[in-house]
Coordinates of C-alpha atoms and ligand atoms in Angstrom, one line a residue:
Chain A
M1 CA 51.6 8.3 72.6
N2 CA 50.3 9.2 75.9
P3 CA 47.8 12.2 75.2
A4 CA 48.6 15.1 77.5
F5 CA 45.3 17.0 78.6
S6 CA 46.8 20.4 78.1
V7 CA 47.8 19.7 74.6
I8 CA 44.7 18.6 73.5
V9 CA 42.7 21.9 75.0
L10 CA 45.8 23.5 73.3
T11 CA 45.2 22.7 70.0
T12 CA 41.5 22.3 70.7
L13 CA 40.9 26.0 71.6
I14 CA 43.2 27.6 69.1
G15 CA 41.4 25.9 66.0
V16 CA 38.3 27.4 67.3
G17 CA 39.8 30.6 67.8
Q18 CA 41.5 30.8 64.7
G19 CA 37.9 28.8 62.5
L20 CA 36.0 31.8 64.5
F21 CA 38.0 34.4 63.1
L22 CA 38.4 32.8 59.5
A23 CA 34.1 32.7 60.1
L24 CA 34.1 36.6 61.2
F25 CA 36.2 37.9 58.8
S26 CA 34.8 35.9 55.7
S27 CA 31.4 37.4 56.2
Q28 CA 32.8 40.5 56.5
A29 CA 34.6 40.5 53.7
F30 CA 31.0 39.3 51.9
T31 CA 29.3 42.1 53.3
I32 CA 31.9 44.9 52.0
V33 CA 31.2 43.2 48.4
K34 CA 27.7 43.1 49.6
V35 CA 27.0 39.5 48.8
L36 CA 25.6 39.6 52.9
P37 CA 23.7 41.8 54.8
T38 CA 26.1 44.5 56.8
Q39 CA 26.7 44.0 60.5
P40 CA 27.2 46.4 63.1
N41 CA 31.1 46.9 63.9
G42 CA 30.4 46.0 67.4
Y43 CA 29.3 42.2 66.0
Y44 CA 33.0 41.9 64.7
A45 CA 34.5 43.5 67.3
L46 CA 33.0 41.4 70.1
G47 CA 33.2 38.1 67.7
G48 CA 37.1 39.5 67.6
A49 CA 37.2 39.5 71.2
I50 CA 36.2 36.2 71.7
A51 CA 38.1 34.6 69.3
L52 CA 40.9 35.9 70.9
C53 CA 40.0 34.5 74.2
F54 CA 39.9 30.7 72.7
L55 CA 43.2 31.7 71.3
G56 CA 44.1 33.2 75.4
G57 CA 42.4 29.6 76.7
G58 CA 45.3 27.7 74.3
L59 CA 48.1 29.9 75.1
V60 CA 47.4 29.4 78.8
A61 CA 46.9 25.5 78.5
S62 CA 50.5 25.2 76.5
F63 CA 52.0 26.6 79.5
F64 CA 50.9 23.6 81.8
H65 CA 52.8 21.1 78.8
L66 CA 56.0 23.0 80.2
G67 CA 58.4 22.3 82.2
H68 CA 59.7 25.9 82.6
P69 CA 57.0 28.2 81.6
E70 CA 58.9 30.9 82.4
R71 CA 61.7 30.5 80.2
A72 CA 58.9 29.8 77.4
W73 CA 60.4 32.9 75.4
R74 CA 63.7 31.2 74.5
A75 CA 61.2 29.1 72.3
A76 CA 60.7 31.4 69.5
T77 CA 64.3 31.1 69.2
R78 CA 64.8 28.2 66.9
W79 CA 62.2 28.7 64.3
R80 CA 64.4 28.4 61.2
T81 CA 64.1 24.4 62.0
S82 CA 61.5 23.8 64.7
W83 CA 58.1 24.1 64.0
L84 CA 57.2 24.0 67.5
S85 CA 59.1 27.4 67.3
R86 CA 57.4 28.6 64.2
E87 CA 53.9 27.6 66.2
V88 CA 55.0 29.7 69.4
I89 CA 55.7 33.0 67.0
A90 CA 52.5 31.9 64.9
L91 CA 50.2 32.1 67.6
P92 CA 51.3 35.3 69.2
A93 CA 51.1 36.9 65.3
V94 CA 47.4 35.5 65.5
M95 CA 46.4 36.6 68.7
G96 CA 48.0 40.4 67.8
L97 CA 45.9 40.7 64.5
V98 CA 42.9 39.5 66.0
F99 CA 43.3 41.9 68.8
L100 CA 43.9 44.4 66.5
Y101 CA 40.9 43.4 63.9
A102 CA 38.6 43.8 67.1
I103 CA 40.1 47.4 67.8
V104 CA 39.8 48.1 64.0
N105 CA 36.3 47.0 64.0
G106 CA 35.4 48.1 67.8
F107 CA 36.4 51.6 67.0
G108 CA 35.3 51.8 63.2
L109 CA 38.2 53.0 62.0
E110 CA 38.7 53.7 58.7
A111 CA 40.5 55.0 56.1
D112 CA 40.7 55.1 51.8
L113 CA 43.8 52.9 51.7
Y114 CA 43.3 52.2 48.1
G115 CA 41.0 54.7 46.7
W116 CA 38.1 52.6 46.7
N117 CA 36.1 54.6 47.8
I118 CA 34.2 52.0 50.5
P119 CA 34.0 51.9 54.4
G120 CA 35.8 48.8 55.6
Q121 CA 39.2 48.9 54.0
V122 CA 41.3 49.1 57.2
A123 CA 39.4 46.1 58.7
L124 CA 40.1 44.0 55.4
T125 CA 43.5 44.7 55.2
V126 CA 43.8 43.8 59.1
G127 CA 41.9 40.8 58.2
T128 CA 43.3 39.9 55.4
L129 CA 46.5 39.7 57.0
G130 CA 44.9 37.7 60.4
V131 CA 43.8 35.1 57.6
A132 CA 47.6 34.5 56.5
A133 CA 49.3 34.3 60.4
T134 CA 45.6 32.2 61.1
L135 CA 46.5 29.7 57.7
T136 CA 50.2 29.5 59.1
L137 CA 49.5 28.5 62.4
F138 CA 47.2 25.8 61.4
L139 CA 49.9 24.8 59.2
C140 CA 52.8 24.9 62.1
T141 CA 50.4 23.1 64.2
G142 CA 49.9 20.2 61.8
M143 CA 53.6 20.4 61.0
I144 CA 54.7 19.9 64.9
Y145 CA 52.9 16.7 64.3
G146 CA 53.5 15.9 60.6
A147 CA 56.9 16.4 60.9
I148 CA 58.3 13.5 63.0
K149 CA 58.7 10.7 60.8
F150 CA 59.5 8.3 63.3
L151 CA 55.7 8.7 64.3
Q152 CA 54.2 7.7 60.9
E153 CA 50.1 7.6 62.1
W154 CA 51.2 11.7 62.0
A155 CA 53.8 11.6 59.1
T156 CA 51.3 12.7 56.7
P157 CA 49.9 15.7 54.9
L158 CA 46.5 14.8 56.5
T159 CA 47.5 15.7 59.5
V160 CA 48.0 19.4 58.6
V161 CA 44.5 19.3 56.2
N162 CA 42.7 17.6 59.6
Y163 CA 44.0 20.5 62.0
F164 CA 42.5 23.0 59.2
L165 CA 39.4 21.6 58.4
L166 CA 38.3 20.5 62.2
G167 CA 39.7 23.7 63.4
S168 CA 38.0 25.4 60.9
A169 CA 34.6 23.4 61.2
S170 CA 34.5 23.9 65.1
G171 CA 34.7 27.9 64.5
F172 CA 32.3 28.0 62.0
T173 CA 29.7 26.2 64.3
F174 CA 31.1 28.5 67.1
A175 CA 30.1 31.5 64.7
A176 CA 26.9 30.1 63.5
A177 CA 25.7 29.6 67.3
Y178 CA 27.2 33.0 68.2
A179 CA 25.4 35.3 65.2
S180 CA 22.0 33.2 66.3
F181 CA 22.1 35.7 69.2
M182 CA 23.5 38.7 67.3
A183 CA 22.9 38.3 63.8
P184 CA 20.3 36.2 62.8
N185 CA 20.9 37.1 59.2
V186 CA 24.0 35.7 58.6
V187 CA 23.4 32.3 60.6
K188 CA 22.5 30.7 57.2
F189 CA 26.1 31.5 56.1
Y190 CA 28.0 30.1 58.9
A191 CA 25.7 27.0 59.5
G192 CA 26.1 26.1 55.7
W193 CA 29.8 26.5 55.8
A194 CA 29.9 24.5 59.2
I195 CA 28.3 21.5 57.7
T196 CA 30.1 21.8 54.3
L197 CA 33.5 21.9 56.3
T198 CA 32.7 19.5 59.0
I199 CA 31.7 17.1 56.2
L200 CA 35.1 17.5 54.6
A201 CA 36.7 17.1 57.6
F202 CA 34.8 14.0 58.3
F203 CA 36.4 12.5 54.5
T204 CA 39.9 13.6 55.3
R205 CA 39.7 12.0 59.0
A206 CA 38.2 9.2 58.0
A207 CA 41.0 9.0 55.3
A208 CA 43.6 9.4 58.0
L209 CA 41.8 6.8 60.2
F210 CA 42.3 4.5 56.8
R211 CA 45.4 5.1 56.3
N212 CA 46.4 4.8 59.7
A213 CA 44.9 1.0 60.0
R214 CA 47.0 -0.1 57.7
I215 CA 50.5 1.3 58.3
K216 CA 53.4 -0.8 57.3
R217 CA 55.9 -0.5 60.4
V218 CA 59.4 0.9 59.0
A219 CA 61.1 -0.6 62.1
T220 CA 61.1 -3.5 63.8
V221 CA 62.1 -5.5 67.0
Q222 CA 64.7 -6.3 64.6
T223 CA 66.3 -3.4 63.0
A224 CA 65.9 -2.1 66.9
I225 CA 68.4 -4.3 68.3
G226 CA 70.1 -5.5 64.9
V227 CA 69.6 -9.2 65.3
R228 CA 68.2 -11.0 62.4
H229 CA 65.9 -13.5 63.4
A230 CA 62.4 -14.1 62.7
K231 CA 61.7 -14.5 66.2
V232 CA 63.0 -12.1 69.0
Q233 CA 61.3 -11.4 72.2
Q234 CA 62.2 -9.0 75.1
R235 CA 62.8 -10.6 78.0
S236 CA 63.3 -7.1 80.1
M237 CA 63.3 -3.5 79.7
G238 CA 66.1 -3.2 83.0
F239 CA 63.8 -2.0 85.0
M240 CA 60.7 -2.6 87.0
G241 CA 59.3 0.5 88.6
G242 CA 58.7 2.2 85.1
S243 CA 60.4 5.6 83.5
Y244 CA 59.6 8.5 81.2
N245 CA 59.9 5.9 78.2
T246 CA 57.2 3.7 80.0
R247 CA 54.9 6.8 80.6
E248 CA 54.9 9.7 78.3
Y249 CA 54.9 6.5 75.0
F250 CA 52.0 4.5 76.4
H251 CA 48.3 5.8 76.4
G252 CA 47.7 2.5 79.1
R253 CA 44.3 1.9 77.9
T254 CA 42.6 -1.4 76.1
V255 CA 42.3 -1.7 72.8
L256 CA 38.3 -1.5 73.4
F257 CA 39.1 2.0 74.8
L258 CA 40.5 3.4 72.3
K259 CA 37.9 1.8 69.6
S260 CA 35.3 3.4 71.4
V261 CA 36.9 6.4 71.7
K262 CA 37.4 6.7 68.0
W263 CA 33.4 6.1 67.5
I264 CA 32.1 8.5 70.2
F265 CA 34.1 11.2 68.4
L266 CA 32.9 10.2 64.8
V267 CA 29.3 10.8 66.0
L268 CA 30.2 14.1 68.3
V269 CA 32.5 15.6 66.3
F270 CA 30.8 14.7 62.6
L271 CA 27.5 13.3 62.9
V272 CA 25.3 15.2 65.8
P273 CA 27.1 18.9 64.3
V274 CA 25.8 18.5 61.3
A275 CA 22.5 17.2 62.4
L276 CA 22.3 19.9 64.6
L277 CA 23.4 22.6 62.2
W278 CA 21.1 21.2 59.7
T279 CA 17.7 20.9 61.8
G280 CA 18.7 24.7 63.5
L281 CA 19.6 26.0 59.9
P282 CA 16.2 26.9 58.8
E283 CA 15.0 29.0 62.0
G284 CA 18.5 30.0 63.6
R285 CA 17.1 28.5 66.6
P286 CA 20.1 29.5 69.2
A287 CA 19.5 26.2 71.2
L288 CA 20.6 23.9 68.9
L289 CA 23.4 25.8 67.2
V290 CA 24.8 26.1 70.7
A291 CA 24.3 22.5 71.2
A292 CA 25.8 21.5 68.0
F293 CA 28.9 23.4 69.1
L294 CA 29.2 22.2 72.5
A295 CA 28.9 18.3 70.8
Q296 CA 31.7 19.5 68.3
Y297 CA 34.0 20.8 71.0
V298 CA 33.5 17.8 73.4
G299 CA 34.0 15.5 70.2
L300 CA 37.0 17.1 69.5
L301 CA 38.9 16.4 72.9
F302 CA 37.4 13.2 72.3
E303 CA 39.3 13.3 68.5
R304 CA 42.4 15.0 70.1
W305 CA 42.6 12.0 72.5
F306 CA 42.6 9.5 69.8
F307 CA 45.0 11.1 68.0
F308 CA 47.9 11.1 70.4
A309 CA 46.9 7.7 71.8
Q310 CA 47.0 6.1 67.9
A311 CA 50.4 6.9 67.2
S312 CA 53.0 4.6 68.0
H313 CA 56.1 5.4 68.8
P314 CA 59.4 3.1 67.9
Q315 CA 60.9 3.6 71.1
N316 CA 58.0 1.4 72.2
L317 CA 59.9 -1.3 70.6
Y318 CA 62.5 -1.4 73.5
Y319 CA 59.8 -1.2 76.4
Q320 CA 57.8 -4.2 76.1
F321 CA 58.4 -6.6 78.5
V322 CA 59.1 -5.5 82.3
G323 CA 60.7 -8.7 83.2
Chain B
M1 CA 86.2 16.5 62.3
T2 CA 85.7 14.3 65.3
Q3 CA 82.6 11.8 66.5
L4 CA 82.9 10.7 69.8
A5 CA 80.9 7.1 70.4
L6 CA 81.0 4.0 72.2
V7 CA 81.0 0.7 70.4
I8 CA 79.1 -1.7 72.5
D9 CA 79.9 -5.5 72.0
L10 CA 77.0 -8.0 72.7
N11 CA 78.9 -10.5 71.8
V12 CA 81.0 -9.9 75.4
C13 CA 77.7 -8.1 77.4
V14 CA 76.9 -10.3 80.4
G15 CA 74.0 -7.9 81.6
C16 CA 75.8 -7.3 84.5
H17 CA 74.3 -3.4 85.1
A18 CA 77.5 -2.1 85.9
C19 CA 77.2 0.7 83.0
V20 CA 74.2 1.8 84.3
T21 CA 74.7 2.3 88.0
S22 CA 78.0 4.0 87.4
C23 CA 76.5 6.2 84.6
K24 CA 73.8 6.8 87.5
Q25 CA 77.0 7.4 90.0
W26 CA 79.1 9.7 87.9
N27 CA 76.1 11.9 86.6
T28 CA 74.1 12.3 89.5
S29 CA 77.4 13.8 91.3
G30 CA 77.9 16.2 88.7
Q31 CA 78.1 19.9 88.5
A32 CA 74.3 19.2 86.3
G33 CA 73.3 18.3 89.5
P34 CA 71.4 15.2 90.7
L35 CA 69.4 12.3 88.5
F36 CA 66.7 12.0 90.2
D37 CA 65.3 9.3 91.9
D38 CA 61.4 8.8 93.3
N39 CA 60.7 6.7 95.6
P40 CA 63.9 5.1 95.4
Y41 CA 63.0 2.2 98.3
G42 CA 59.4 2.7 97.8
Q43 CA 56.5 0.8 96.2
D44 CA 56.8 2.4 92.6
P45 CA 61.0 3.6 92.3
T46 CA 61.6 5.6 89.2
G47 CA 64.0 8.1 88.5
T48 CA 65.7 9.2 85.1
F49 CA 68.9 7.2 83.5
F50 CA 71.0 7.8 81.1
N51 CA 71.5 4.4 80.2
R52 CA 69.9 1.0 80.2
V53 CA 70.6 -2.5 79.9
Q54 CA 68.0 -4.6 78.6
T55 CA 67.3 -8.1 77.5
F56 CA 65.8 -10.0 74.4
E57 CA 65.7 -13.2 74.1
V58 CA 66.4 -14.7 70.0
G59 CA 64.8 -17.9 68.8
E60 CA 62.3 -20.2 70.4
F61 CA 62.8 -22.7 73.3
P62 CA 65.2 -25.1 73.7
C63 CA 67.1 -23.3 70.4
T64 CA 66.9 -19.6 72.6
E65 CA 69.8 -17.3 72.8
T66 CA 70.0 -14.3 75.1
I67 CA 71.5 -11.2 74.4
H68 CA 72.0 -8.3 76.7
F69 CA 71.5 -4.9 75.5
P70 CA 72.9 -1.9 76.9
K71 CA 70.7 1.7 75.5
S72 CA 72.0 5.0 75.9
C73 CA 71.6 7.8 73.3
L74 CA 73.5 7.0 70.0
H75 CA 74.9 10.5 69.5
C76 CA 73.7 10.2 65.7
E77 CA 75.3 12.7 63.2
D78 CA 72.0 13.5 61.8
A79 CA 70.5 13.8 64.9
P80 CA 66.6 14.6 64.4
C81 CA 66.2 15.1 68.3
V82 CA 68.4 18.6 67.6
P83 CA 66.3 20.7 64.9
V84 CA 63.0 20.0 66.6
C85 CA 64.2 21.7 69.8
P86 CA 62.3 25.4 69.7
T87 CA 64.8 27.0 72.5
G88 CA 68.6 25.5 71.1
A89 CA 68.7 23.9 74.4
S90 CA 69.3 20.7 72.5
Y91 CA 72.2 21.0 70.0
K92 CA 75.0 18.7 68.8
R93 CA 78.6 19.9 69.3
A94 CA 81.1 20.6 66.3
E95 CA 84.2 19.6 67.8
D96 CA 83.2 16.2 69.3
G97 CA 79.9 15.6 67.8
I98 CA 78.2 14.9 71.5
V99 CA 74.7 15.7 71.5
L100 CA 74.0 17.9 75.1
V101 CA 71.2 19.9 76.2
D102 CA 71.3 22.8 78.1
Y103 CA 69.5 22.7 81.4
D104 CA 69.4 26.2 81.7
K105 CA 67.4 26.9 78.2
C106 CA 65.4 23.6 77.9
I107 CA 61.8 24.4 79.0
G108 CA 60.7 20.9 79.1
C109 CA 58.5 20.5 76.1
K110 CA 59.5 17.3 75.6
Y111 CA 59.2 17.8 71.8
C112 CA 63.0 16.2 71.1
S113 CA 62.2 12.9 73.0
W114 CA 59.1 12.6 70.3
A115 CA 61.7 13.0 67.8
C116 CA 63.9 10.3 68.9
P117 CA 63.4 6.8 67.4
Y118 CA 65.4 5.0 70.2
G119 CA 63.9 6.7 73.3
A120 CA 67.4 8.1 74.6
R121 CA 66.1 10.6 76.2
E122 CA 64.6 11.0 79.5
F123 CA 62.7 13.8 81.6
D124 CA 63.7 14.6 85.1
E125 CA 60.4 15.1 86.5
N126 CA 61.6 16.8 89.4
Q127 CA 64.2 19.6 87.4
K128 CA 61.8 19.8 84.2
V129 CA 64.6 19.5 81.9
M130 CA 65.1 17.0 79.4
K131 CA 68.2 14.6 80.3
K132 CA 70.1 12.2 78.3
C133 CA 73.6 10.7 77.7
T134 CA 76.3 13.1 77.8
L135 CA 79.1 10.4 77.0
C136 CA 80.5 11.8 80.4
V137 CA 81.7 15.0 78.7
D138 CA 82.4 16.5 81.9
R139 CA 85.2 13.5 82.5
I140 CA 86.5 12.8 79.0
Y141 CA 88.5 16.2 78.9
D142 CA 89.5 16.4 82.9
T143 CA 92.9 17.3 83.1
T144 CA 92.6 16.4 87.0
I145 CA 91.9 12.9 85.8
P146 CA 95.5 10.4 84.5
P147 CA 94.6 10.3 80.7
E148 CA 93.7 6.5 80.8
R149 CA 90.7 7.6 82.9
R150 CA 89.4 10.3 80.9
K151 CA 86.5 7.9 79.3
P152 CA 82.8 7.5 80.0
A153 CA 82.1 6.2 83.1
C154 CA 80.6 3.4 81.7
V155 CA 83.3 2.5 79.3
L156 CA 85.7 2.0 82.7
A157 CA 83.0 0.2 85.2
C158 CA 82.3 -2.8 82.1
P159 CA 84.1 -5.9 83.8
T160 CA 84.0 -7.7 80.2
S161 CA 85.4 -5.0 78.7
A162 CA 82.1 -4.8 76.2
R163 CA 82.2 -0.9 75.9
L164 CA 84.8 0.4 74.2
F165 CA 85.2 4.3 73.8
G166 CA 86.6 6.5 70.7
D167 CA 86.5 9.1 67.3
V168 CA 84.5 6.7 64.6
H169 CA 85.6 9.1 62.3
D170 CA 89.3 8.0 63.1
P171 CA 89.9 5.4 60.4
E172 CA 92.4 3.8 62.8
S173 CA 90.7 4.3 66.3
E174 CA 90.0 1.8 68.0
V175 CA 86.3 1.6 68.0
S176 CA 86.8 2.7 63.9
I177 CA 88.4 -0.8 63.6
A178 CA 86.4 -2.7 66.2
I179 CA 83.2 -1.3 63.7
R180 CA 85.1 -2.3 60.5
E181 CA 86.4 -5.6 61.5
G182 CA 83.9 -7.0 64.0
G183 CA 80.8 -6.2 61.9
G184 CA 79.6 -3.3 63.5
Y185 CA 76.1 -1.9 62.9
P186 CA 74.2 1.0 64.0
L187 CA 70.5 0.8 65.5
M188 CA 67.3 1.4 63.3
P189 CA 69.6 2.2 60.4
E190 CA 66.2 3.0 58.3
W191 CA 65.5 6.1 59.9
G192 CA 68.4 7.6 58.2
T193 CA 69.8 9.1 61.9
K194 CA 73.1 7.5 61.3
P195 CA 73.9 7.1 65.1
A196 CA 77.7 7.4 66.0
N197 CA 77.3 4.5 68.6
H198 CA 77.7 1.3 67.2
Y199 CA 77.3 -2.4 68.4
L200 CA 78.9 -5.6 67.7
P201 CA 77.2 -8.8 66.8
R202 CA 77.1 -12.1 68.5
R203 CA 79.6 -14.4 67.5
K204 CA 79.9 -18.2 67.3
T205 CA 83.2 -19.7 67.4
K206 CA 83.3 -22.2 64.9
L207 CA 86.1 -24.3 63.5
R208 CA 85.1 -26.1 60.3
I209 CA 87.3 -29.4 59.8
H210 CA 87.2 -31.1 56.2
E211 CA 87.0 -34.9 55.5
D212 CA 90.5 -34.5 53.9
E213 CA 92.4 -32.6 57.1
L214 CA 91.6 -36.2 58.7
V215 CA 92.4 -38.5 56.5
R216 CA 95.7 -37.2 54.2
A217 CA 94.3 -38.0 50.8
D218 CA 98.4 -37.5 49.9
N219 CA 99.3 -40.2 52.8
P220 CA 102.3 -42.2 51.1
L221 CA 101.6 -44.6 53.7
R222 CA 98.0 -45.3 52.4
K223 CA 98.7 -48.3 51.0
E224 CA 100.0 -50.1 54.1
D225 CA 96.8 -49.2 55.9
I226 CA 96.2 -51.6 57.8
R227 CA 92.3 -50.9 57.4
H228 CA 91.9 -51.9 54.5
E229 CA 89.5 -54.3 53.8
T230 CA 89.9 -57.7 53.4
G231 CA 88.3 -59.7 51.0
K232 CA 86.8 -63.0 51.3
D233 CA 87.8 -64.8 48.5
V234 CA 91.7 -65.8 47.9
T235 CA 93.7 -63.7 45.9
L236 CA 97.2 -63.8 44.4
D237 CA 98.3 -61.6 47.2
D238 CA 97.5 -64.1 49.6
W239 CA 100.1 -66.6 48.0
L240 CA 102.7 -63.8 47.6
M241 CA 102.6 -62.7 51.4
Ligands
LIG1 S1 69.9 8.4 70.0 FE1 68.0 9.9 70.4 S2 68.8 11.3 71.1 FE2 70.4 10.3 71.0 S3 71.1 11.8 69.1 FE3 70.1 9.9 68.4 S4 68.3 10.9 68.1 FE4 68.9 12.1 69.7
LIG2 S1 62.1 19.3 76.1 FE1 64.0 20.7 76.2 S2 65.5 20.2 75.0 FE2 63.7 19.0 74.5 S3 62.7 20.1 72.8 FE3 62.1 20.9 74.3 S4 63.5 22.6 75.0 FE4 64.7 21.4 73.5

């Protein structure tokens, strides 16, 4: 496929936003049960607002992918059959809940909802709903790609797992950087999880790379035109100037370029952030943690580009030779 | 239930592109608005088409065969492009099985085209909506056209009658008989999309003649066959003749 920049930005930004929200809420949940030191409410409110900015940035980017953004509301109508439609519902739902979460924390709204006699029950409730929505959004985003069986590189549960782990890892890395300014006493929590998630994501992403390098193609040029012969070659695709079919499904880069992008993302998404987080972890040095996030985010742009470019669409069997 | 479809005879198609141009002409002039071309007379002309004719070579020189292969939307019975559409702009008509895009609802997200393994959908860069073959739905039901002309433009244009059009669910229709008796097959059946359009294979007309059809084994005059071998030895026959 030909990677669309809008979709790369969309998926990476909402990944950070979702991961950041998960990081904030998990640390808050731990403070409520007194495992982590308590933070001022403003810390969660500002963090939630930042997560909202990431999610909103993704939403804006998604509009650049549409031919008719003014009709985008229609995309919420087919949630029964379309994962894309489900994502279109889940993204605003996550944004709404993160917004509520920031509000609840920002204004310190409290109520003894469950009769536990401890503060933070409202935030806990809104946050739990937010976590459910966030996980649903990860599922939807992954399934948009995982559900197309023709794109064999994507049609695996690993796609969903990777969207979840990579998004969460980048969100926790951001949270570590954010906390190094605002709440140094929880940096270790975030950085530790960021390292864990990044390493987990490394294994699942590597598993996907391993799998994709060994894919057995379902369709062949023989089945594409229905002729049984060992040697079938296209002689003309029927036009010379290119078409949607030659633009949308081919990345137009060399194998070497593709390979180098793979190594760049492997280094930037996994190696560099883990090294920086590891060195930054003991003293919580902001510069290192910010650098870890930036490296990981830029790496994720490469990773997403590669994710799209690597997928080989069966329609390409019909577009091999200009003539 | 009706499922309208095309049956394309690869044994007959000569690759003249008449179906391509007639399709473009009809569908660029209809009420759905033009099928745009960008730079039609410039250096890199490109445009939206519903139908393309491609050429494949089978075998290795000198034992090759050229196959001209027209390709348009196959109006799959289990169309994977329909359920993925987030807006419902892509739909399959219950009454005749035609897969259509509602250009007024399409948001141009291109997701349906990813879900078509045949590359049958083309995005219109000017109208910013997804386009594809409509089986000339604005023509086949038009009662102002004489009944015998109520067929897709490509079918009417084909000079060799390589394209048949009809209901593949009616076992006695011309297309069903052609599929049944001519070995009609769908493209990429492994995906389970159940394309409604079918293709008829290349066929060689061969006459098999057996030895005993040249020399009748039961010929009563066989004994007098003057071509029989004569031995060098003198036999009793020589004396009797
Ligand atoms: S050929 Fe492609 S566009 Fe046409 S119905 Fe089948 S999947 Fe959909
Ligand atoms: S491009 Fe249009 S028809 Fe295709 S999936 Fe998107 S909204 Fe539906």
